[in-house]
CSV table of C-alpha atoms in Angstrom, one decimal:
chain,number,residue,atom,x,y,z
A,1,MET,CA,51.7,82.4,143.8
A,2,ASN,CA,50.2,85.8,143.3
A,3,THR,CA,52.3,87.5,140.7
A,4,ALA,CA,51.6,90.9,142.1
A,5,ARG,CA,53.2,89.8,145.3
A,6,ALA,CA,56.2,88.1,143.7
A,7,THR,CA,58.1,91.3,142.9
A,8,PRO,CA,59.1,92.3,146.5
A,9,ILE,CA,60.8,88.9,146.9
A,10,TRP,CA,63.3,89.7,144.2
A,11,PHE,CA,64.3,93.0,145.9
A,12,ILE,CA,64.6,91.2,149.2
A,13,ALA,CA,66.7,88.5,147.5
A,14,LEU,CA,68.8,91.3,145.9
A,15,GLY,CA,69.4,92.8,149.4
A,16,LEU,CA,70.4,89.4,150.7
A,17,PHE,CA,72.8,89.0,147.8
A,18,GLY,CA,74.3,92.5,148.6
A,19,LEU,CA,74.6,91.6,152.3
A,20,TYR,CA,76.4,88.3,151.7
A,21,THR,CA,78.6,89.9,149.1
A,22,ILE,CA,79.6,92.4,151.8
A,23,GLU,CA,80.3,89.6,154.3
A,24,PHE,CA,82.2,87.2,152.0
A,25,GLY,CA,83.3,89.3,149.1
A,26,VAL,CA,86.1,90.9,151.1
A,27,VAL,CA,87.9,87.5,151.0
A,28,GLY,CA,88.6,88.0,147.3
A,29,ILE,CA,90.3,91.4,147.8
A,30,LEU,CA,92.3,90.6,150.9
A,31,PRO,CA,95.6,90.8,149.0
A,32,ALA,CA,94.7,94.3,147.8
A,33,ILE,CA,93.7,95.3,151.3
A,34,MET,CA,97.0,94.1,152.7
A,35,GLU,CA,98.9,96.1,150.1
A,36,ARG,CA,96.8,99.2,150.4
A,37,PHE,CA,96.9,99.4,154.2
A,38,HIS,CA,100.3,97.8,154.7
A,39,VAL,CA,98.9,95.1,157.1
A,40,GLY,CA,99.7,91.4,157.5
A,41,THR,CA,97.5,88.4,156.8
A,42,ALA,CA,96.3,88.1,160.4
A,43,GLN,CA,95.2,91.7,160.5
A,44,ALA,CA,93.5,91.6,157.2
A,45,GLY,CA,91.8,88.4,158.3
A,46,MET,CA,90.1,90.4,161.1
A,47,LEU,CA,87.9,91.9,158.5
A,48,VAL,CA,86.3,88.4,158.0
A,49,GLY,CA,86.5,87.1,161.5
A,50,ALA,CA,85.2,90.2,163.2
A,51,PHE,CA,82.2,90.3,160.9
A,52,ALA,CA,81.1,86.7,161.9
A,53,PHE,CA,81.9,87.3,165.5
A,54,VAL,CA,79.7,90.4,165.8
A,55,ILE,CA,76.8,88.6,164.1
A,56,ALA,CA,77.1,85.6,166.5
A,57,LEU,CA,77.5,87.7,169.6
A,58,PHE,CA,75.1,90.6,169.1
A,59,GLY,CA,72.6,89.3,166.5
A,60,PRO,CA,69.7,88.2,168.8
A,61,PHE,CA,70.0,91.3,170.9
A,62,MET,CA,69.9,93.7,168.0
A,63,VAL,CA,66.8,91.9,166.6
A,64,LEU,CA,65.1,91.9,170.0
A,65,ILE,CA,65.6,95.6,170.4
A,66,LEU,CA,64.2,96.4,166.9
A,67,SER,CA,61.5,93.6,166.8
A,68,ASN,CA,58.6,96.0,167.5
A,69,ARG,CA,59.7,98.5,164.8
A,70,ASN,CA,58.0,98.9,161.5
A,71,ARG,CA,59.3,96.0,159.4
A,72,LYS,CA,59.5,97.8,156.1
A,73,GLN,CA,61.3,100.8,157.6
A,74,VAL,CA,63.8,98.6,159.3
A,75,LEU,CA,64.6,96.7,156.1
A,76,VAL,CA,65.2,99.9,154.2
A,77,LEU,CA,67.3,101.4,157.0
A,78,CYS,CA,69.5,98.3,157.1
A,79,LEU,CA,70.1,98.4,153.3
A,80,LEU,CA,71.0,102.1,153.4
A,81,ILE,CA,73.5,101.3,156.2
A,82,PHE,CA,75.0,98.5,154.1
A,83,ALA,CA,75.2,100.8,151.1
A,84,GLY,CA,76.6,103.7,153.1
A,85,CYS,CA,79.3,101.6,154.8
A,86,SER,CA,80.3,100.0,151.5
A,87,ALA,CA,80.7,103.4,149.8
A,88,LEU,CA,82.7,104.8,152.7
A,89,SER,CA,84.9,101.6,152.7
A,90,ALA,CA,85.9,102.3,149.1
A,91,PHE,CA,87.7,105.6,150.1
A,92,THR,CA,89.0,105.2,153.6
A,93,ASP,CA,92.8,105.3,154.1
A,94,HIS,CA,92.8,103.9,157.6
A,95,PHE,CA,92.6,100.1,158.3
A,96,TYR,CA,90.8,100.4,161.6
A,97,VAL,CA,88.2,102.7,160.0
A,98,LEU,CA,87.7,100.0,157.4
A,99,LEU,CA,87.3,97.5,160.3
A,100,ALA,CA,84.7,99.7,161.9
A,101,LEU,CA,82.9,100.0,158.6
A,102,ARG,CA,82.7,96.2,158.7
A,103,VAL,CA,81.4,96.0,162.3
A,104,ILE,CA,78.5,98.3,161.6
A,105,PRO,CA,76.9,96.2,158.8
A,106,ALA,CA,77.6,93.1,160.9
A,107,LEU,CA,75.4,94.5,163.7
A,108,PHE,CA,72.5,95.0,161.3
A,109,HIS,CA,73.1,91.8,159.3
A,110,PRO,CA,70.9,89.6,161.5
A,111,VAL,CA,68.3,92.3,161.7
A,112,PHE,CA,67.9,92.5,157.9
A,113,PHE,CA,68.0,88.7,157.5
A,114,SER,CA,65.4,88.1,160.2
A,115,PHE,CA,63.0,90.9,159.1
A,116,ALA,CA,63.4,89.9,155.4
A,117,PHE,CA,62.2,86.3,155.8
A,118,VAL,CA,59.4,87.3,158.1
A,119,ALA,CA,58.3,89.9,155.5
A,120,VAL,CA,58.4,87.2,152.8
A,121,ALA,CA,56.4,84.8,154.9
A,122,SER,CA,53.8,87.6,155.6
A,123,LEU,CA,53.0,87.8,151.9
A,124,TYR,CA,51.9,84.2,151.4
A,125,PRO,CA,49.6,81.6,153.0
A,126,GLU,CA,51.2,78.9,155.2
A,127,GLU,CA,51.5,76.3,152.4
A,128,GLN,CA,53.4,78.6,150.1
A,129,ARG,CA,55.9,80.1,152.6
A,130,ALA,CA,58.7,77.6,152.3
A,131,ASN,CA,58.7,77.9,148.5
A,132,ALA,CA,58.7,81.8,148.8
A,133,SER,CA,61.5,81.7,151.3
A,134,ALA,CA,63.5,79.4,148.9
A,135,LYS,CA,63.2,82.1,146.2
A,136,ALA,CA,64.5,84.8,148.6
A,137,PHE,CA,67.3,82.4,149.7
A,138,ILE,CA,68.6,82.6,146.1
A,139,GLY,CA,70.1,85.9,147.0
A,140,THR,CA,71.8,84.4,150.1
A,141,SER,CA,73.2,81.4,148.2
A,142,MET,CA,74.4,83.6,145.2
A,143,GLY,CA,76.1,86.0,147.6
A,144,MET,CA,77.8,83.2,149.5
A,145,VAL,CA,78.9,81.4,146.3
A,146,LEU,CA,79.6,84.2,143.9
A,147,GLY,CA,80.6,87.0,146.3
A,148,VAL,CA,84.3,86.2,146.4
A,149,PRO,CA,84.9,85.7,142.6
A,150,LEU,CA,82.7,88.6,141.7
A,151,THR,CA,84.4,91.2,143.9
A,152,THR,CA,87.8,89.8,142.9
A,153,TYR,CA,86.8,90.2,139.2
A,154,ILE,CA,85.6,93.7,139.7
A,155,ALA,CA,88.7,94.7,141.6
A,156,ASP,CA,90.9,93.2,138.9
A,157,GLN,CA,89.0,94.6,135.9
A,158,PHE,CA,88.3,98.1,137.4
A,159,SER,CA,89.6,99.0,140.8
A,160,TYR,CA,89.7,98.2,144.5
A,161,GLU,CA,87.2,101.0,145.1
A,162,ALA,CA,84.8,99.6,142.4
A,163,SER,CA,84.4,96.4,144.3
A,164,PHE,CA,83.0,98.2,147.4
A,165,LEU,CA,80.9,100.6,145.2
A,166,PHE,CA,79.4,97.6,143.5
A,167,CYS,CA,78.1,96.4,146.9
A,168,ALA,CA,76.8,99.9,147.7
A,169,ILE,CA,74.9,100.1,144.4
A,170,VAL,CA,73.3,96.7,144.8
A,171,ASN,CA,72.1,97.5,148.3
A,172,GLY,CA,70.9,100.9,147.3
A,173,ILE,CA,68.8,99.5,144.5
A,174,ALA,CA,67.4,96.9,146.9
A,175,ALA,CA,66.5,99.6,149.4
A,176,ALA,CA,64.7,101.6,146.7
A,177,GLY,CA,62.8,98.6,145.5
A,178,ILE,CA,61.6,97.5,149.0
A,179,ALA,CA,60.7,101.1,149.8
A,180,VAL,CA,58.5,101.4,146.7
A,181,ILE,CA,57.1,97.8,146.3
A,182,LEU,CA,56.9,96.1,149.7
A,183,PRO,CA,53.3,96.5,151.1
A,184,LYS,CA,52.9,98.8,154.0
A,185,THR,CA,50.8,96.2,155.7
A,186,SER,CA,53.9,94.2,156.6
A,187,ALA,CA,54.5,96.0,159.9
A,188,ALA,CA,55.6,93.7,162.7
A,189,PRO,CA,53.0,92.8,165.3
A,190,ARG,CA,54.0,94.0,168.7
A,191,VAL,CA,55.3,91.2,170.9
A,192,LYS,CA,56.6,91.8,174.4
A,193,TYR,CA,60.3,91.1,174.9
A,194,ARG,CA,59.4,88.7,177.7
A,195,GLU,CA,57.2,86.7,175.4
A,196,GLN,CA,59.9,86.5,172.8
A,197,LEU,CA,62.5,85.4,175.3
A,198,SER,CA,60.1,82.7,176.6
A,199,ILE,CA,60.8,80.6,173.4
A,200,LEU,CA,64.3,79.9,174.9
A,201,ARG,CA,62.5,77.5,177.3
A,202,LYS,CA,61.6,75.1,174.5
A,203,ILE,CA,63.7,71.9,174.3
A,204,PRO,CA,62.7,71.3,170.7
A,205,LEU,CA,64.0,74.8,169.8
A,206,TRP,CA,67.4,74.0,171.2
A,207,LEU,CA,67.6,70.7,169.5
A,208,SER,CA,66.8,72.5,166.2
A,209,ILE,CA,69.5,75.0,167.0
A,210,GLY,CA,71.9,72.2,167.5
A,211,ALA,CA,70.9,70.6,164.2
A,212,ALA,CA,71.3,73.8,162.3
A,213,THR,CA,74.6,74.6,163.9
A,214,PHE,CA,76.0,71.1,163.2
A,215,LEU,CA,74.7,71.1,159.7
A,216,PHE,CA,76.4,74.3,158.9
A,217,ALA,CA,79.6,73.0,160.5
A,218,ALA,CA,79.3,70.0,158.2
A,219,MET,CA,78.8,72.2,155.2
A,220,PHE,CA,81.7,74.5,155.9
A,221,ALA,CA,84.1,71.9,157.2
A,222,VAL,CA,84.4,71.0,153.5
A,223,TYR,CA,83.3,74.1,151.6
A,224,SER,CA,85.9,76.3,153.4
A,225,TYR,CA,88.6,74.3,151.7
A,226,SER,CA,86.8,73.6,148.5
A,227,ALA,CA,89.4,75.3,146.2
A,228,GLU,CA,92.3,73.4,147.8
A,229,PHE,CA,90.4,70.1,147.7
A,230,LEU,CA,89.4,70.5,144.0
A,231,GLY,CA,93.0,71.5,143.1
A,232,GLN,CA,94.9,68.8,145.1
A,233,VAL,CA,92.5,65.8,145.0
A,234,MET,CA,90.8,66.4,141.6
A,235,GLY,CA,93.8,67.9,140.0
A,236,LEU,CA,91.9,70.9,138.6
A,237,GLN,CA,93.7,73.8,137.1
A,238,GLU,CA,92.7,77.4,138.1
A,239,ARG,CA,90.4,78.0,135.1
A,240,THR,CA,88.6,74.6,135.4
A,241,LEU,CA,88.4,75.1,139.1
A,242,SER,CA,86.6,78.4,138.7
A,243,ILE,CA,84.2,76.8,136.2
A,244,MET,CA,83.4,74.0,138.7
A,245,LEU,CA,82.7,76.5,141.4
A,246,VAL,CA,80.2,78.2,139.1
A,247,VAL,CA,78.6,74.7,138.4
A,248,PHE,CA,78.5,74.3,142.2
A,249,GLY,CA,76.6,77.6,142.4
A,250,VAL,CA,74.1,76.6,139.7
A,251,GLY,CA,73.4,73.4,141.6
A,252,GLY,CA,73.0,75.5,144.7
A,253,VAL,CA,70.3,77.6,143.2
A,254,ALA,CA,68.4,74.6,141.8
A,255,GLY,CA,68.8,72.7,145.0
A,256,ASN,CA,67.4,75.6,147.1
A,257,LEU,CA,64.3,76.0,144.9
A,258,LEU,CA,63.7,72.2,144.9
A,259,ALA,CA,64.1,72.0,148.7
A,260,GLY,CA,61.6,74.9,149.0
A,261,LYS,CA,59.0,72.9,147.0
A,262,LEU,CA,59.7,69.7,148.9
A,263,LEU,CA,59.4,71.4,152.3
A,264,GLY,CA,56.0,72.7,151.3
A,265,MET,CA,55.0,69.1,150.5
A,266,ASN,CA,56.5,67.3,153.5
A,267,ARG,CA,58.7,69.3,155.9
A,268,LEU,CA,59.8,66.4,158.2
A,269,ARG,CA,60.9,64.1,155.4
A,270,THR,CA,62.7,66.8,153.5
A,271,THR,CA,64.5,67.9,156.7
A,272,LEU,CA,65.7,64.4,157.4
A,273,VAL,CA,66.7,63.5,153.8
A,274,GLN,CA,68.8,66.7,153.2
A,275,PRO,CA,71.8,65.7,155.5
A,276,PHE,CA,71.9,62.2,153.8
A,277,VAL,CA,72.1,63.8,150.4
A,278,LEU,CA,75.0,66.0,151.6
A,279,ALA,CA,76.7,62.9,153.0
A,280,ILE,CA,76.3,61.1,149.6
A,281,ALA,CA,77.9,64.2,147.9
A,282,TYR,CA,80.9,63.9,150.3
A,283,PHE,CA,81.3,60.2,149.6
A,284,LEU,CA,81.3,60.8,145.9
A,285,LEU,CA,83.9,63.6,146.3
A,286,ASP,CA,86.0,61.1,148.3
A,287,SER,CA,85.8,58.6,145.5
A,288,GLY,CA,88.2,60.8,143.5
A,289,VAL,CA,86.1,61.5,140.4
A,290,THR,CA,88.2,63.1,137.7
A,291,SER,CA,86.3,62.6,134.4
A,292,LEU,CA,84.6,65.8,133.3
A,293,VAL,CA,81.0,64.7,133.0
A,294,PRO,CA,80.8,62.7,136.3
A,295,LEU,CA,82.7,65.6,138.0
A,296,ILE,CA,80.0,68.1,136.8
A,297,ALA,CA,77.3,65.8,138.1
A,298,VAL,CA,79.0,65.5,141.5
A,299,MET,CA,79.5,69.3,141.7
A,300,LEU,CA,75.8,69.9,140.9
A,301,LEU,CA,74.8,67.4,143.6
A,302,TRP,CA,77.2,68.9,146.1
A,303,GLY,CA,76.0,72.5,145.3
A,304,ALA,CA,72.3,71.4,145.7
A,305,ALA,CA,72.9,69.6,148.9
A,306,HIS,CA,75.1,72.3,150.4
A,307,THR,CA,72.9,75.3,149.6
A,308,SER,CA,69.6,73.6,150.4
A,309,GLY,CA,70.9,73.4,153.9
A,310,LEU,CA,70.0,77.1,154.2
A,311,ILE,CA,66.3,76.8,153.6
A,312,VAL,CA,66.0,73.5,155.4
A,313,THR,CA,67.6,74.7,158.6
A,314,GLN,CA,65.8,78.0,158.5
A,315,THR,CA,62.5,76.3,158.1
A,316,LEU,CA,63.4,73.7,160.8
A,317,LEU,CA,64.2,76.4,163.3
A,318,THR,CA,61.5,79.0,162.6
A,319,SER,CA,58.8,76.3,162.8
A,320,GLU,CA,59.7,75.8,166.5
A,321,ALA,CA,58.8,79.4,167.5
A,322,SER,CA,56.2,81.0,165.2
A,323,GLU,CA,55.2,83.4,168.0
A,324,ALA,CA,58.5,85.2,167.8
A,325,PRO,CA,59.6,85.1,164.1
A,326,GLU,CA,62.2,87.9,164.1
A,327,PHE,CA,63.9,86.7,167.3
A,328,VAL,CA,64.0,83.0,166.2
A,329,ASN,CA,65.5,84.1,162.8
A,330,ALA,CA,68.1,86.1,164.7
A,331,LEU,CA,69.0,83.0,166.8
A,332,TYR,CA,69.2,81.1,163.5
A,333,ILE,CA,71.6,83.5,161.9
A,334,SER,CA,73.8,83.7,165.0
A,335,PHE,CA,74.1,79.9,165.5
A,336,ILE,CA,74.7,79.1,161.8
A,337,ASN,CA,77.6,81.6,161.9
A,338,LEU,CA,78.8,79.8,164.9
A,339,GLY,CA,78.5,76.6,162.9
A,340,VAL,CA,80.5,78.1,160.0
A,341,SER,CA,83.3,79.0,162.5
A,342,ILE,CA,83.3,75.6,164.2
A,343,GLY,CA,83.2,73.7,160.9
A,344,SER,CA,86.1,75.7,159.4
A,345,ALA,CA,88.2,75.2,162.5
A,346,VAL,CA,87.5,71.5,162.8
A,347,GLY,CA,87.9,70.9,159.1
A,348,GLY,CA,91.3,72.5,159.3
A,349,ARG,CA,92.2,70.2,162.2
A,350,PHE,CA,91.2,67.1,160.2
A,351,ILE,CA,93.2,68.4,157.3
A,352,ALA,CA,96.3,68.8,159.5
A,353,ALA,CA,95.8,65.2,160.8
A,354,ALA,CA,94.8,63.4,157.6
A,355,GLY,CA,95.5,65.6,154.6
A,356,ILE,CA,93.0,67.6,152.5
A,357,GLU,CA,90.6,64.6,152.3
A,358,GLY,CA,90.3,64.9,156.1
A,359,SER,CA,87.8,67.8,155.6
A,360,LEU,CA,85.3,65.2,154.3
A,361,LYS,CA,85.7,63.2,157.5
A,362,GLY,CA,85.0,66.3,159.5
A,363,GLY,CA,81.9,67.0,157.4
A,364,ILE,CA,80.6,63.4,157.9
A,365,LEU,CA,81.1,63.7,161.7
A,366,PHE,CA,79.0,66.8,161.8
A,367,ILE,CA,76.3,65.3,159.6
A,368,ALA,CA,76.0,62.5,162.1
A,369,LEU,CA,75.6,65.0,165.0
A,370,THR,CA,72.9,66.8,162.9
A,371,LEU,CA,70.9,63.6,162.5
A,372,VAL,CA,71.2,62.8,166.2
A,373,CYS,CA,69.7,66.2,167.1
A,374,MET,CA,66.9,65.8,164.5
A,375,VAL,CA,66.0,62.3,165.6
A,376,PHE,CA,66.1,63.2,169.3
A,377,ASN,CA,63.8,66.2,168.5
A,378,ILE,CA,61.2,64.0,166.9
A,379,TRP,CA,61.4,61.6,169.9
A,380,VAL,CA,60.9,64.5,172.4
A,381,LYS,CA,57.9,65.9,170.5
A,382,ARG,CA,56.3,62.4,170.3
A,383,ARG,CA,56.8,62.0,174.1
A,384,VAL,CA,54.9,65.3,174.9
């Protein structure tokens, strides 16, 4: 890769880290929010649920509206909105104002995500794009894995306000870096709205959407209850559990980078293998590993299989509609958020019926549905 072009990726990754810390980090300070605003668990939970709902509902439309704007300017604008809303969230004394300050970043979440990966792809030739996207995805995976413990730690060590200000600073730095370093030549080509919407007529696109949605459901049917699973089944105490989640995150970063390289070598094979690796991780978790060294190995494998689902599904979906890259990325982010919601809900149902190990059964069910969509997609393409 061209070293001169590598720097913008890390600022884009930093912006993705800041964005996902905004989305998931609030989970770690929900008790402080409940105490500060005198609200119950259900009300506080709206801060998480409303964010995902807004992304899923409005994401594609927001991206479609802004798709013909200058890519660099849109990226910087989104990051400044994230930073501003985070800073204001630190000091508001009204719960519904805080909720509104969550809705605004949620509207621009899919915009930044979509434009960011198109910007990264524009910097590299075709054969290097998957590997470059994997590097940018480090920010996403770190935000998803470390967002909760990091904001919790900052709130505990400093203050409630500091956790929001941390997000504001991260996004502000990312905005400054992109404004200075990202090449001006990355303006989005103008594509008519009708041409972008025409991709919705593609059957392979919808099969890829189904695969991405089911795979994220498989991932979050288990990951949503990871702390409870590791505590109840593996018998891990709080400190060891935290260490194992960090190990999971290390595996996630390594898995994401490896998947990026493998996708560049053989996209079809990597896409088909990844769900099987995730299934293997679930079967190993179900075996009740308790010894430290095997447990570390299983957590590394689980983290790698889980997080590599990000780059695998994104590559799968965007390859179906290269003529409308921002719009297809918006569809991707909307449907994977739908997958997160479905997976968490179904995982909870399986747990209610079969205990905490039931989440693994829910995960395996969704992996099977993922593979059905992938195989049917291959069959449809070969028939054409």
